[in-house]
Coordinates of C-alpha atoms in Angstrom, one line a residue:
Chain A
M14 CA 29.7 -13.3 56.6
L15 CA 29.9 -16.6 54.7
R16 CA 28.0 -15.0 51.9
L17 CA 30.6 -12.2 51.6
L18 CA 33.5 -14.7 51.8
N19 CA 31.8 -16.9 49.2
L20 CA 31.4 -13.9 46.9
E21 CA 35.0 -13.0 47.0
L22 CA 36.2 -16.6 46.7
Q23 CA 34.3 -17.0 43.5
K24 CA 35.9 -13.8 42.1
L25 CA 39.4 -15.0 43.0
L26 CA 39.3 -18.7 42.3
L27 CA 37.8 -18.3 38.8
N28 CA 40.6 -16.0 37.8
R29 CA 43.6 -18.0 36.6
T30 CA 46.3 -15.5 37.6
S31 CA 45.1 -15.2 41.1
K32 CA 44.6 -18.9 41.4
I33 CA 48.2 -19.5 40.4
L34 CA 49.5 -16.9 42.8
I35 CA 47.4 -18.2 45.7
F36 CA 48.7 -21.7 44.9
V37 CA 52.3 -20.4 44.9
S38 CA 52.0 -18.4 48.1
F39 CA 50.7 -21.4 50.0
V40 CA 52.4 -24.4 48.4
L41 CA 55.9 -22.9 47.9
P42 CA 56.7 -22.2 51.6
F43 CA 55.2 -25.6 52.4
F44 CA 57.5 -27.3 50.0
V45 CA 60.6 -25.3 50.9
I46 CA 60.2 -26.2 54.5
L47 CA 59.5 -29.8 53.6
L48 CA 62.5 -30.1 51.3
S49 CA 64.8 -28.5 53.8
S50 CA 63.8 -31.1 56.3
I51 CA 64.9 -34.1 54.3
K52 CA 68.4 -35.4 54.0
I53 CA 70.1 -34.0 51.0
N54 CA 73.1 -35.8 49.6
V55 CA 75.4 -33.2 47.9
F56 CA 77.0 -35.1 45.0
G57 CA 78.1 -37.9 47.4
F58 CA 80.7 -35.6 49.1
F59 CA 78.7 -35.0 52.3
T60 CA 75.1 -35.1 53.4
L61 CA 73.4 -32.0 54.3
E62 CA 70.8 -32.5 57.0
L63 CA 69.4 -29.4 58.7
G64 CA 67.7 -31.6 61.2
E65 CA 71.1 -32.5 62.6
L66 CA 71.7 -28.9 63.5
G67 CA 68.9 -28.9 65.9
V68 CA 66.9 -26.3 64.1
F69 CA 63.9 -28.6 64.0
N70 CA 63.8 -29.0 67.7
F71 CA 60.8 -27.8 69.6
P72 CA 60.2 -25.0 70.4
I73 CA 62.7 -23.3 68.0
I74 CA 61.0 -24.8 65.0
W75 CA 57.9 -22.6 65.5
H76 CA 60.1 -19.6 65.2
L77 CA 62.1 -20.8 62.2
T78 CA 59.1 -22.0 60.0
T79 CA 56.9 -18.9 60.7
F80 CA 59.9 -16.6 59.9
F81 CA 60.6 -18.3 56.6
A82 CA 57.0 -18.8 55.5
S83 CA 56.3 -15.1 56.1
Q84 CA 58.8 -14.2 53.5
F85 CA 56.4 -15.7 50.9
K86 CA 53.6 -13.3 51.8
F87 CA 54.5 -11.1 48.9
F88 CA 52.8 -13.5 46.4
F89 CA 49.5 -13.2 48.2
A90 CA 50.0 -9.4 48.5
I91 CA 49.9 -9.3 44.7
V92 CA 46.6 -11.1 44.8
V93 CA 45.3 -8.6 47.4
V94 CA 46.1 -5.5 45.4
S95 CA 45.0 -7.0 42.2
M96 CA 41.6 -8.0 43.6
I97 CA 41.0 -4.3 44.3
G98 CA 42.7 -3.1 41.1
N99 CA 40.6 -5.4 39.0
E100 CA 37.3 -4.3 40.6
Y101 CA 38.2 -0.7 39.5
S102 CA 39.5 -1.5 36.1
N103 CA 36.6 -3.8 35.2
K104 CA 34.2 -1.3 36.9
T105 CA 32.7 -4.2 38.6
L106 CA 32.9 -2.4 42.0
K107 CA 30.3 0.0 40.6
Q108 CA 28.1 -2.9 39.3
N109 CA 28.4 -4.7 42.7
L110 CA 27.1 -1.7 44.5
I111 CA 24.3 -1.2 42.0
D112 CA 23.4 -4.9 42.4
G113 CA 22.8 -4.3 46.1
L114 CA 26.1 -4.8 47.9
S115 CA 26.8 -2.0 50.4
K116 CA 30.2 -0.3 50.5
K117 CA 30.8 -1.7 54.0
E118 CA 30.0 -5.3 52.8
F119 CA 32.4 -4.8 49.9
I120 CA 35.3 -3.9 52.2
L121 CA 34.3 -6.7 54.6
S122 CA 34.2 -9.3 51.9
K123 CA 37.8 -8.4 51.0
F124 CA 38.9 -8.4 54.6
Y125 CA 37.2 -11.7 55.4
T126 CA 39.1 -13.2 52.4
I127 CA 42.3 -11.9 53.8
V128 CA 41.6 -13.4 57.2
F129 CA 40.5 -16.6 55.6
F130 CA 43.7 -17.1 53.6
S131 CA 45.9 -16.0 56.5
L132 CA 44.1 -18.6 58.7
I133 CA 44.6 -21.3 56.1
S134 CA 48.3 -20.4 55.8
T135 CA 48.8 -20.4 59.6
L136 CA 47.1 -23.8 59.9
L137 CA 49.2 -25.2 57.1
I138 CA 52.5 -23.9 58.6
G139 CA 51.4 -25.1 62.0
L140 CA 50.6 -28.6 60.8
I141 CA 53.9 -29.0 58.8
S142 CA 56.0 -27.6 61.7
L143 CA 54.3 -30.1 64.0
C144 CA 55.0 -33.0 61.7
I145 CA 58.6 -32.1 61.1
G146 CA 59.1 -31.3 64.7
L147 CA 57.7 -34.6 65.9
Y148 CA 59.9 -36.4 63.4
Y149 CA 63.2 -34.6 64.3
S150 CA 62.9 -33.0 67.6
S151 CA 64.9 -34.4 70.5
Y152 CA 62.3 -33.2 73.0
N153 CA 58.9 -34.6 72.7
E154 CA 57.2 -33.5 75.9
F155 CA 53.8 -31.9 75.4
S156 CA 54.7 -28.8 77.4
I157 CA 57.8 -28.2 75.3
I158 CA 55.9 -28.7 72.0
I159 CA 53.3 -26.1 72.8
R160 CA 55.8 -23.7 74.1
E161 CA 56.3 -20.7 71.8
T162 CA 53.3 -21.6 69.6
N163 CA 52.5 -17.9 70.0
F164 CA 54.8 -17.6 67.0
L165 CA 51.8 -19.0 65.1
V166 CA 49.6 -16.3 66.5
A167 CA 52.2 -13.7 65.5
Y168 CA 52.4 -15.2 62.0
F169 CA 48.6 -14.9 61.6
V170 CA 48.5 -11.3 62.9
K171 CA 51.5 -10.4 60.7
L172 CA 49.8 -11.7 57.6
V173 CA 46.4 -10.1 58.3
G174 CA 48.2 -6.8 59.1
F175 CA 50.3 -6.8 56.0
F176 CA 47.4 -7.7 53.6
S177 CA 45.2 -5.1 55.2
L178 CA 48.0 -2.6 54.4
C179 CA 47.9 -3.9 50.8
L180 CA 44.1 -3.6 50.8
F181 CA 44.4 0.0 51.8
F182 CA 47.0 0.9 49.2
G183 CA 44.8 -0.9 46.6
M184 CA 41.8 1.2 47.5
L185 CA 44.0 4.3 47.6
V186 CA 45.5 4.1 44.2
K187 CA 43.1 1.8 42.4
R188 CA 45.8 0.2 40.4
S189 CA 47.7 -2.9 41.4
A190 CA 51.1 -2.0 40.1
F191 CA 51.1 1.4 41.8
A192 CA 49.9 -0.1 45.0
L193 CA 52.9 -2.4 45.1
A194 CA 55.1 0.6 44.3
F195 CA 53.6 2.4 47.3
L196 CA 54.5 -0.5 49.5
F197 CA 58.1 -0.1 48.4
I198 CA 58.0 3.6 49.0
L199 CA 56.6 3.1 52.5
Y200 CA 59.5 0.8 53.2
I201 CA 62.0 3.3 52.1
L202 CA 60.2 6.1 53.9
E203 CA 60.3 4.2 57.2
W204 CA 64.1 3.8 56.9
I205 CA 64.5 7.5 55.9
I206 CA 62.6 8.6 59.0
F207 CA 64.6 6.1 61.0
G208 CA 67.8 7.6 59.7
L209 CA 66.6 11.1 60.4
I210 CA 65.8 10.3 64.0
T211 CA 69.1 8.6 64.5
W212 CA 70.9 11.6 63.1
Q213 CA 68.9 14.1 65.3
S214 CA 69.0 12.0 68.5
D215 CA 70.3 8.5 69.0
H216 CA 70.0 5.0 67.6
I217 CA 68.1 3.5 70.5
L218 CA 65.3 6.1 70.5
A219 CA 65.0 5.8 66.7
E220 CA 64.6 2.1 66.8
K221 CA 61.9 2.4 69.6
I222 CA 60.0 4.8 67.4
Q223 CA 60.5 2.7 64.3
N224 CA 59.0 -0.3 66.0
F225 CA 55.7 1.6 65.8
F226 CA 55.8 2.0 62.0
P227 CA 53.5 -0.2 60.0
L228 CA 56.0 -2.3 58.1
K229 CA 58.6 -2.5 60.9
S230 CA 56.1 -3.4 63.5
M231 CA 54.9 -6.3 61.3
Y232 CA 58.5 -7.4 60.7
K233 CA 59.2 -7.1 64.4
L234 CA 56.5 -9.6 65.3
I235 CA 58.8 -12.5 64.3
D236 CA 62.5 -11.5 64.7
Q237 CA 65.1 -13.2 62.6
P238 CA 66.0 -16.6 64.0
F239 CA 69.6 -16.9 62.8
Q240 CA 71.1 -15.2 65.9
R241 CA 69.0 -17.5 68.0
I242 CA 70.4 -20.6 66.3
A243 CA 73.8 -19.2 66.8
M244 CA 73.0 -18.6 70.4
T245 CA 72.1 -22.3 70.9
K246 CA 75.4 -23.3 69.3
F247 CA 77.5 -20.9 71.4
P248 CA 75.7 -20.4 74.7
D249 CA 78.7 -18.7 76.3
K250 CA 78.8 -15.8 73.9
T251 CA 76.7 -13.2 75.7
E252 CA 76.9 -10.5 73.1
L253 CA 74.6 -12.7 70.9
V254 CA 71.7 -12.6 73.3
Y255 CA 68.7 -10.7 72.0
D256 CA 65.0 -10.5 72.6
Y257 CA 63.4 -12.8 70.1
A258 CA 60.1 -13.5 71.8
V259 CA 56.7 -12.5 70.6
H260 CA 55.4 -9.6 72.8
W261 CA 51.8 -8.8 73.3
N262 CA 52.4 -5.1 72.8
E263 CA 53.9 -5.9 69.4
I264 CA 50.7 -7.8 68.5
I265 CA 48.6 -5.0 69.7
I266 CA 50.4 -2.4 67.6
V267 CA 49.9 -4.5 64.4
L268 CA 46.2 -5.1 65.3
C269 CA 45.8 -1.3 65.7
W270 CA 47.3 -0.8 62.2
T271 CA 45.1 -3.5 60.8
A272 CA 42.0 -1.8 62.2
L273 CA 43.1 1.5 60.9
F274 CA 43.8 0.3 57.4
V275 CA 40.5 -1.5 57.1
F276 CA 38.7 1.6 58.5
L277 CA 40.5 3.9 56.2
S278 CA 39.7 1.7 53.2
Y279 CA 36.1 1.9 54.1
R280 CA 36.2 5.7 54.5
L281 CA 37.9 6.1 51.2
L282 CA 35.3 4.1 49.4
K283 CA 32.5 5.8 51.2
K284 CA 33.7 9.3 50.2
R285 CA 34.4 8.4 46.6
D286 CA 32.1 9.0 43.7
L287 CA 32.4 6.0 41.3
Chain B
M2 CA -0.5 5.2 44.0
E3 CA 2.3 3.2 45.4
S4 CA 5.6 5.1 45.1
I5 CA 8.8 3.4 44.2
L6 CA 11.3 6.2 44.3
T7 CA 11.0 9.6 45.8
I8 CA 13.6 12.3 45.3
N9 CA 13.5 15.6 47.3
N10 CA 15.6 18.6 46.5
L11 CA 18.6 16.6 45.4
T12 CA 21.8 18.5 44.7
K13 CA 25.2 17.2 43.6
K14 CA 28.2 19.4 43.1
F15 CA 31.5 18.3 41.6
G16 CA 33.7 21.1 42.8
Y17 CA 32.4 24.3 41.1
L18 CA 30.2 22.4 38.8
T19 CA 26.6 21.8 39.9
A20 CA 25.6 18.6 38.1
V21 CA 22.2 18.2 39.7
K22 CA 20.3 21.2 41.2
D23 CA 17.4 21.0 43.6
L24 CA 15.8 18.1 41.8
S25 CA 12.5 16.5 43.0
F26 CA 10.3 13.9 41.4
T27 CA 8.5 10.7 42.3
I28 CA 8.4 7.4 40.4
N29 CA 5.1 5.5 40.8
K30 CA 4.5 1.8 40.3
G31 CA 3.5 0.6 36.9
N32 CA 4.5 3.5 34.7
V33 CA 7.3 3.8 32.2
Y34 CA 9.4 6.9 32.9
G35 CA 11.9 8.6 30.7
I36 CA 14.6 10.9 31.9
L37 CA 15.4 13.2 29.0
G38 CA 18.1 15.7 28.6
P39 CA 21.1 16.5 26.4
N40 CA 24.5 15.1 27.3
G41 CA 25.8 16.4 30.6
S42 CA 22.4 17.4 31.9
G43 CA 22.8 15.3 35.0
K44 CA 20.9 12.2 34.1
S45 CA 23.6 9.7 34.9
T46 CA 24.6 11.6 38.1
T47 CA 21.0 11.4 39.3
L48 CA 20.8 7.7 38.7
G49 CA 24.2 7.3 40.2
I50 CA 23.1 8.9 43.4
V51 CA 19.9 6.8 43.8
L52 CA 22.0 3.7 43.0
N53 CA 24.4 4.3 45.8
V54 CA 27.6 4.9 43.7
V55 CA 27.6 8.7 43.8
N56 CA 27.4 10.7 47.0
K57 CA 24.8 13.4 47.2
T58 CA 25.7 16.9 48.3
E59 CA 22.3 17.9 49.6
G60 CA 18.7 16.7 49.7
N61 CA 17.4 13.2 50.1
F62 CA 15.8 10.3 48.4
H63 CA 14.2 7.1 49.5
W64 CA 13.2 3.9 47.8
F65 CA 9.8 2.3 48.3
D66 CA 8.2 3.4 51.6
G67 CA 11.5 4.7 53.0
N68 CA 12.0 2.0 55.6
T69 CA 14.7 0.0 53.8
T70 CA 18.3 1.0 53.5
T71 CA 19.5 1.9 50.0
H72 CA 21.6 -1.2 49.4
D73 CA 18.8 -3.5 50.6
A74 CA 16.3 -1.6 48.3
L75 CA 18.7 -2.1 45.4
K76 CA 18.3 -5.8 45.8
K77 CA 14.8 -5.3 44.5
V78 CA 15.9 -3.0 41.7
G79 CA 17.5 -4.0 38.4
A80 CA 19.8 -1.4 36.9
I81 CA 22.2 -1.0 34.0
I82 CA 24.5 2.1 33.9
E83 CA 26.3 3.1 30.7
N84 CA 28.5 0.2 29.8
P85 CA 27.9 -3.4 30.9
N86 CA 30.4 -4.2 33.7
F87 CA 31.1 -7.9 34.3
Y88 CA 34.2 -10.0 35.2
P89 CA 35.8 -10.7 31.8
Y90 CA 37.3 -14.0 32.9
M91 CA 34.0 -15.5 34.0
T92 CA 31.3 -17.0 31.8
A93 CA 27.9 -15.4 31.5
F94 CA 26.5 -18.1 33.8
Q95 CA 29.2 -17.5 36.5
N96 CA 28.7 -13.8 36.3
L97 CA 25.0 -14.1 36.9
K98 CA 25.6 -16.5 39.7
L99 CA 27.7 -13.8 41.4
V100 CA 24.9 -11.3 41.0
C101 CA 22.5 -13.9 42.5
K102 CA 24.9 -14.2 45.5
I103 CA 24.9 -10.4 46.0
K104 CA 21.2 -10.1 45.7
G105 CA 20.7 -13.2 47.9
I106 CA 18.5 -15.1 45.5
D107 CA 18.8 -18.7 44.2
Y108 CA 20.2 -19.7 40.8
S109 CA 17.0 -21.1 39.4
K110 CA 16.1 -18.0 37.3
I111 CA 19.5 -17.7 35.5
D112 CA 18.5 -19.9 32.5
E113 CA 15.1 -18.3 32.2
K114 CA 16.5 -14.8 32.0
L115 CA 19.3 -15.7 29.6
A116 CA 16.6 -17.2 27.3
I117 CA 14.7 -13.9 27.4
V118 CA 17.7 -12.0 26.0
G119 CA 18.6 -14.8 23.7
L120 CA 22.0 -15.8 25.2
L121 CA 21.1 -19.3 26.5
E122 CA 23.3 -21.0 23.9
R123 CA 26.3 -18.8 24.8
K124 CA 26.0 -19.1 28.6
E125 CA 29.2 -21.1 29.0
S126 CA 31.3 -18.6 27.0
K127 CA 33.6 -16.1 28.8
F128 CA 32.3 -12.6 29.0
R129 CA 35.3 -11.1 27.2
T130 CA 34.4 -13.1 24.1
Y131 CA 31.0 -11.3 23.8
S132 CA 30.2 -8.5 21.3
L133 CA 28.9 -5.2 22.7
G134 CA 25.3 -6.1 21.9
M135 CA 25.6 -9.4 23.7
K136 CA 27.2 -7.7 26.7
Q137 CA 24.4 -5.2 26.8
R138 CA 21.8 -8.0 26.6
L139 CA 23.6 -9.9 29.4
A140 CA 23.4 -6.8 31.5
I141 CA 19.6 -6.7 30.9
A142 CA 19.4 -10.4 31.9
S143 CA 21.4 -9.6 35.1
A144 CA 19.1 -6.7 35.9
L145 CA 16.0 -9.0 35.5
L146 CA 17.4 -11.8 37.7
N147 CA 15.4 -10.8 40.8
D148 CA 12.2 -9.9 38.9
P149 CA 12.7 -6.3 39.9
E150 CA 10.1 -3.9 41.0
I151 CA 11.7 -1.3 38.8
L152 CA 14.2 -1.6 36.0
I153 CA 16.6 1.3 35.5
L154 CA 18.3 1.7 32.2
D155 CA 20.9 4.4 31.4
E156 CA 21.5 4.8 27.7
P157 CA 20.8 1.1 27.0
T158 CA 21.3 1.4 23.2
N159 CA 24.5 3.5 23.3
G160 CA 27.0 2.4 20.8
L161 CA 24.9 -0.5 19.4
D162 CA 24.3 -1.1 15.7
P163 CA 20.7 -0.8 14.4
Q164 CA 20.1 -4.4 14.8
G165 CA 21.3 -4.3 18.4
I166 CA 19.2 -1.2 19.1
H167 CA 16.1 -2.9 17.8
Q168 CA 16.7 -6.1 19.9
I169 CA 17.2 -4.1 23.1
R170 CA 14.0 -2.0 22.3
E171 CA 12.0 -5.1 21.7
I172 CA 13.2 -6.6 25.1
I173 CA 12.3 -3.3 26.9
K174 CA 8.8 -3.3 25.3
Q175 CA 8.3 -6.9 26.4
I176 CA 9.2 -6.1 29.9
A177 CA 7.1 -3.0 30.0
A178 CA 4.1 -5.0 28.7
K179 CA 4.4 -7.2 31.8
G180 CA 3.8 -4.2 34.0
T181 CA 7.3 -3.7 35.3
T182 CA 8.1 -0.1 36.2
I183 CA 10.8 1.2 34.0
L184 CA 13.0 4.3 34.3
L185 CA 14.9 5.0 31.1
A186 CA 17.5 7.7 30.7
S187 CA 18.3 8.7 27.2
H188 CA 19.1 11.6 25.0
L189 CA 17.5 9.8 22.1
L190 CA 14.0 11.3 22.0
D191 CA 12.4 8.8 19.7
E192 CA 13.6 6.0 22.0
V193 CA 11.8 7.6 24.9
E194 CA 8.7 8.5 22.9
K195 CA 8.3 4.9 21.8
V196 CA 8.2 3.4 25.2
C197 CA 7.6 6.0 27.9
S198 CA 4.3 7.3 29.4
H199 CA 5.9 9.8 31.7
V200 CA 9.0 12.0 31.3
V201 CA 11.3 14.1 33.5
V202 CA 13.2 16.7 31.4
L203 CA 16.5 17.9 32.7
R204 CA 18.8 20.6 31.4
K205 CA 22.1 21.6 33.2
G206 CA 20.9 19.7 36.2
V207 CA 17.6 21.6 36.5
K208 CA 14.2 20.0 36.1
L209 CA 12.2 21.6 33.3
Y210 CA 9.2 19.3 33.4
S211 CA 8.0 16.1 34.9
G212 CA 4.7 14.5 34.1
R213 CA 2.9 12.7 31.3
V214 CA 4.5 12.8 27.9
D215 CA 1.3 14.0 26.2
E216 CA 0.9 16.9 28.6
M217 CA 4.4 18.2 28.3
I218 CA 3.4 21.4 26.6
S219 CA -0.1 22.9 26.7
S220 CA -0.9 22.1 23.0
H221 CA -3.9 20.8 21.3
G222 CA -1.9 19.7 18.3
F223 CA -2.2 20.9 14.7
F224 CA -3.7 20.1 11.3
E225 CA -1.6 19.7 8.1
L226 CA -3.7 20.7 5.2
K227 CA -3.5 20.8 1.4
C228 CA -6.1 22.3 -0.8
N229 CA -6.5 23.6 -4.4
K230 CA -7.8 26.9 -3.2
Q231 CA -5.0 27.8 -0.7
D232 CA -5.6 31.5 -0.4
E233 CA -9.3 31.0 0.5
L234 CA -8.3 28.3 3.1
I235 CA -5.8 30.6 4.8
Q236 CA -8.4 33.4 4.9
V237 CA -11.0 31.1 6.6
L238 CA -8.4 29.8 9.1
E239 CA -7.3 33.3 10.0
N240 CA -10.9 34.4 10.6
T241 CA -11.6 31.4 13.0
K242 CA -10.7 31.8 16.6
T243 CA -10.0 28.1 17.0
F244 CA -6.7 28.5 15.3
G245 CA -3.6 30.4 16.4
K246 CA -0.5 30.3 14.4
I247 CA -0.7 29.4 10.7
K248 CA 2.4 28.3 8.8
V249 CA 2.6 27.9 5.1
Q250 CA 5.4 25.9 3.5
D251 CA 5.1 25.4 -0.2
N252 CA 1.6 24.1 -0.6
L253 CA 1.3 22.6 2.8
V254 CA -0.6 24.6 5.4
T255 CA 0.0 23.9 9.0
A256 CA -2.7 25.3 11.4
F257 CA -2.1 25.2 15.2
L258 CA -5.2 24.7 17.4
N259 CA -6.0 27.0 20.3
E260 CA -8.7 24.6 21.5
P261 CA -9.4 20.9 21.0
M262 CA -11.2 20.1 17.7
K263 CA -11.9 16.8 16.0
S264 CA -10.8 16.3 12.4
E265 CA -14.3 15.3 11.2
D266 CA -15.8 18.5 12.6
F267 CA -13.1 20.5 11.0
N268 CA -13.6 18.8 7.7
K269 CA -17.3 19.4 7.8
F270 CA -16.8 23.0 8.7
L271 CA -14.5 23.7 5.8
F272 CA -16.8 21.8 3.4
E273 CA -19.7 24.1 4.4
K274 CA -17.4 27.0 3.6
G275 CA -17.0 25.5 0.2
I276 CA -13.4 24.4 0.6
I277 CA -12.5 20.8 -0.3
L278 CA -9.3 19.5 1.1
T279 CA -7.0 17.2 -0.7
H280 CA -4.9 16.4 2.3
L281 CA -5.9 16.4 6.0
V282 CA -3.7 15.1 8.9
Q283 CA -4.2 15.9 12.6
R284 CA -1.1 15.6 14.6
K285 CA 0.5 16.3 17.9
E286 CA 4.0 17.6 18.2
S287 CA 6.6 14.9 18.4
L288 CA 8.5 14.6 21.6
E289 CA 11.5 16.1 19.8
E290 CA 9.5 19.2 18.8
Q291 CA 8.0 19.4 22.3
F292 CA 11.4 19.0 23.9
L293 CA 13.0 21.7 21.8
Q294 CA 10.0 24.0 22.4
L295 CA 10.3 23.4 26.1
T296 CA 14.1 24.0 26.4
D297 CA 13.8 27.1 24.1
N298 CA 11.0 28.6 26.2
K299 CA 13.0 28.2 29.4
Q300 CA 16.1 29.7 27.8
N301 CA 14.3 32.9 26.9

């Protein structure tokens, strides 16, 4: 396993473009969160400090940081599709196989890399959230700090699932740009199907079905936190109440998709003549 | 003899097209094999199948004694298919390091192999800055990294200039001299003739011949003769059972042997008949002549 990871890391880290993209996808969310946590003086008129709003309180901070950081996953998605696209365009996939890598090992080396970077990203976000939280949070009891750390698990699963989808599209169309276009098409398709079901039956059923779709199920892992922040501000407004928690069934759906995408990538490669 | 690769009844279909049809042959240790055939005869497809990049339709093959999986066996094989494929953004050294990682060997041999192909001074240059000849030589270095049991080369001189072709051939000869088994696919017959001891001849995916180069067609060779008394010479030749077909072109007489005969015996025999030769050469058909004869025979 380490050998396969090591192989892929050499391919990625010696490539300048992917090195920059990896850097951006990890460091950018890190800095955005860090910057938002410091006190910003807007031209001397007033000071903007998000910490004052209570958004950096435990346990809501886990929700907030993972939600924002996951918006940056697109940068690494480019890396994932290009690491497949490049293997095809340089024909190095063929050479790798001739040199004695099995098709299974090839897919696994890509998947391990995805897991590796998702893990690093999760650890980084976890660490920075903990630091900011400890600095700002009004509650510092251990039991409150570790409450809702399952958002970190959700974040990790979300990244692995999304990148596995990219891996599959990369294998399917062999070209990075087209693979990214496919992602967009899938996104539109999910909404079209959602619309069709709403039209034929009702909104609630459509949403229930849509929650099983790949992109929506990944998005659903970490619901948007704005409504929750509003909820804490106006606790008496009951129409704001919604279910924001991470549910195990949501995680299982995404894990199923992940397994399916990795398996399909392998099947595609196995059937294909290079 | 220890077998390295055994192919049994291998068939590959691309839709309606049958690229390889019911092909069987065995590669034994220590010989230099050539796979001959015109373009599109299934050479590269056959190599692709045994190298794990093309899926077979029917039949089977196994490497060595048949107890290793194909991808593990390939770690003991060195192969170059068509164009050299490396990561353009890595240096030669980094590319070879990656191959070492795949094959599970240490990096100690990289410099040695780069020296064999004469790229040691350029090892820190990026692959994309290389010329085609250099790329091809790097591919050979990469194939040699694990001191392979067998070296597979598919059209190794394709697209190279005469100098590059010469360099690659010299390297191949050096490797063959060390006793490494080589499998060379090519449509360039003189290339195969110069290095191979055994050939497999393919046409449209069908095997026409496999065996030693010199036994390809049942021929005992021929004499090329010149003489001042040409008519008498032809008469003598026609009356001798040793000779079959006799061809006359200008003043050069070509006499094909039906049975083996040494040139000194032949010379003595003619001298006794009172014919003095001005020109005597005993030859065997070149691989090209044999190849054309073989493919023509099968066509009829």
